[in-house]
CSV table of C-alpha atoms and ligand atoms in Angstrom, one decimal:
chain,number,residue,atom,x,y,z
A,1,MET,CA,0.0,0.0,0.0
A,2,ASN,CA,1.4,3.3,-1.0
A,3,LYS,CA,1.3,6.6,0.9
A,4,LYS,CA,-1.5,8.0,-1.1
A,5,GLU,CA,-3.7,5.0,-0.3
A,6,ARG,CA,-2.7,5.1,3.4
A,7,ASP,CA,-3.7,8.8,3.5
A,8,ARG,CA,-7.0,8.0,1.9
A,9,PHE,CA,-7.8,5.3,4.4
A,10,LYS,CA,-6.6,7.5,7.2
A,11,LYS,CA,-9.0,10.2,6.2
A,12,LEU,CA,-11.8,7.6,5.8
A,13,LEU,CA,-11.2,6.3,9.3
A,14,LEU,CA,-11.0,9.7,10.9
A,15,GLU,CA,-14.3,10.6,9.3
A,16,ARG,CA,-15.8,7.4,10.5
A,17,LYS,CA,-14.6,8.1,14.0
A,18,GLN,CA,-16.0,11.6,14.0
A,19,GLN,CA,-19.4,10.2,12.8
A,20,ILE,CA,-19.5,7.8,15.7
A,21,ILE,CA,-18.6,10.5,18.2
A,22,ASP,CA,-21.1,12.8,16.7
A,23,ALA,CA,-23.8,10.2,16.8
A,24,ALA,CA,-23.0,9.2,20.3
A,25,ASP,CA,-23.2,12.9,21.3
A,26,ASN,CA,-26.5,13.8,19.8
A,27,THR,CA,-28.5,10.6,19.4
A,28,LYS,CA,-29.9,9.2,22.5
A,29,ASP,CA,-32.7,7.3,20.9
A,30,GLU,CA,-32.6,8.2,17.2
A,31,GLY,CA,-30.4,5.9,15.2
A,32,LEU,CA,-26.7,5.8,15.1
A,33,GLY,CA,-25.6,8.0,12.3
A,34,PHE,CA,-23.8,5.3,10.6
A,35,GLU,CA,-24.9,2.3,8.6
A,36,GLN,CA,-26.3,-0.8,10.2
A,37,GLU,CA,-24.2,-2.8,7.7
A,38,ASP,CA,-21.1,-1.8,9.6
A,39,LEU,CA,-22.3,-3.8,12.5
A,40,ALA,CA,-23.7,-6.8,10.7
A,41,ASP,CA,-20.4,-8.5,10.4
A,42,GLU,CA,-19.8,-8.5,14.1
A,43,VAL,CA,-23.2,-8.9,15.8
A,44,ASP,CA,-26.5,-10.4,14.9
A,45,LEU,CA,-29.0,-8.0,16.3
A,46,ALA,CA,-31.6,-10.4,17.7
A,47,SER,CA,-35.0,-9.2,16.8
A,48,SER,CA,-36.4,-10.5,20.1
A,49,GLU,CA,-34.4,-7.9,22.1
A,50,THR,CA,-36.1,-5.1,23.8
A,51,GLY,CA,-35.3,-1.6,22.6
A,52,GLN,CA,-33.6,-0.9,25.9
A,53,ALA,CA,-31.2,-3.9,25.6
A,54,MET,CA,-30.6,-3.0,22.0
A,55,ASN,CA,-29.6,0.5,22.8
A,56,LEU,CA,-27.2,-0.6,25.4
A,57,ARG,CA,-25.7,-3.1,23.1
A,58,LEU,CA,-25.3,-0.6,20.3
A,59,ARG,CA,-23.5,1.8,22.6
A,60,ASP,CA,-21.1,-1.1,23.4
A,61,ARG,CA,-20.8,-1.6,19.7
A,62,GLU,CA,-19.9,2.0,19.1
A,63,ARG,CA,-17.1,1.7,21.7
A,64,VAL,CA,-15.8,-1.4,20.0
A,65,LEU,CA,-15.9,0.2,16.7
A,66,LEU,CA,-14.0,3.3,18.0
A,67,LYS,CA,-11.4,1.0,19.4
A,68,LYS,CA,-11.1,-0.7,16.1
A,69,ILE,CA,-10.8,2.5,14.3
A,70,ASP,CA,-8.0,3.7,16.6
A,71,LYS,CA,-6.2,0.4,16.1
A,72,ALA,CA,-6.5,0.8,12.3
A,73,LEU,CA,-5.1,4.3,12.5
A,74,GLU,CA,-2.2,3.0,14.6
A,75,LYS,CA,-1.6,0.4,11.9
A,76,ILE,CA,-1.5,3.1,9.3
A,77,GLU,CA,1.1,5.0,11.2
A,78,GLU,CA,3.1,1.8,11.6
A,79,GLY,CA,2.8,0.8,8.0
A,80,GLU,CA,1.0,-2.4,8.9
A,81,PHE,CA,-2.4,-1.4,7.7
A,82,GLY,CA,-4.1,-3.7,5.2
A,83,VAL,CA,-2.2,-6.8,6.2
A,84,CYS,CA,-4.1,-9.8,7.6
A,85,GLU,CA,-3.3,-10.5,11.3
A,86,LEU,CA,-3.6,-14.2,10.9
A,87,CYS,CA,-1.9,-15.1,7.6
A,88,GLY,CA,0.0,-11.9,6.8
A,89,GLU,CA,-1.4,-11.6,3.4
A,90,ASP,CA,-2.7,-8.3,2.0
A,91,ILE,CA,-6.4,-7.9,2.9
A,92,GLY,CA,-7.2,-6.4,-0.5
A,93,GLY,CA,-8.4,-3.0,-1.5
A,94,LYS,CA,-12.1,-3.9,-2.0
A,95,ARG,CA,-12.5,-5.4,1.4
A,96,LEU,CA,-10.7,-2.5,3.0
A,97,GLU,CA,-13.0,-0.1,1.2
A,98,ALA,CA,-16.0,-1.9,2.6
A,99,ARG,CA,-14.5,-2.4,6.1
A,100,PRO,CA,-11.4,-0.4,6.8
A,101,VAL,CA,-11.3,-1.5,10.4
A,102,THR,CA,-11.0,-5.2,9.5
A,103,ASP,CA,-8.0,-7.2,10.8
A,104,LEU,CA,-8.5,-10.2,8.6
A,105,CYS,CA,-8.5,-11.0,5.0
A,106,ILE,CA,-11.7,-12.5,3.7
A,107,ARG,CA,-10.3,-16.0,3.7
A,108,CYS,CA,-9.3,-15.9,7.4
A,109,LYS,CA,-12.6,-14.2,8.3
A,110,GLU,CA,-14.6,-16.9,6.7
A,111,ASP,CA,-12.5,-19.5,8.5
A,112,GLN,CA,-13.1,-17.7,11.7
A,113,GLU,CA,-16.8,-17.6,11.1
A,114,ARG,CA,-16.9,-21.2,10.3
A,115,VAL,CA,-15.2,-21.9,13.7
A,116,GLU,CA,-17.6,-19.7,15.5
A,117,LYS,CA,-20.5,-21.4,13.9
A,118,THR,CA,-19.2,-24.8,14.8
A,119,TYR,CA,-19.0,-23.7,18.4
A,120,ALA,CA,-22.4,-22.1,18.3
A,121,ASP,CA,-23.9,-25.3,17.0
A,122,ALA,CA,-22.2,-27.6,19.5
B,201,LIG,ZN1,-5.7,-13.9,6.3
């Protein structure tokens, strides 16, 4: 990844971070200010949950996401951004575009999800 790309992702991440902070500031009950899809990968929002529980959970999710963004920003500074934490391969531009905070390439992510599913079914 060259400097231009790094700068672009850095800007993207900083914008995302600001969005979350803004949303946390001025939305108590009205949505998050960022796309639900951003969360889908991590958490299945169970439809049976009460609104209250959902809100609490989403605030946790925001904290987690902020942490991930900070981590990604650190990686950019260290020149490690865009490299899969498990296999060391490039994560790939398309995936990073969609989820700049991701730690894993799509292959490792799918493996991980398979493992999680296996445990969930057990
Ligand atoms: Zn990988």
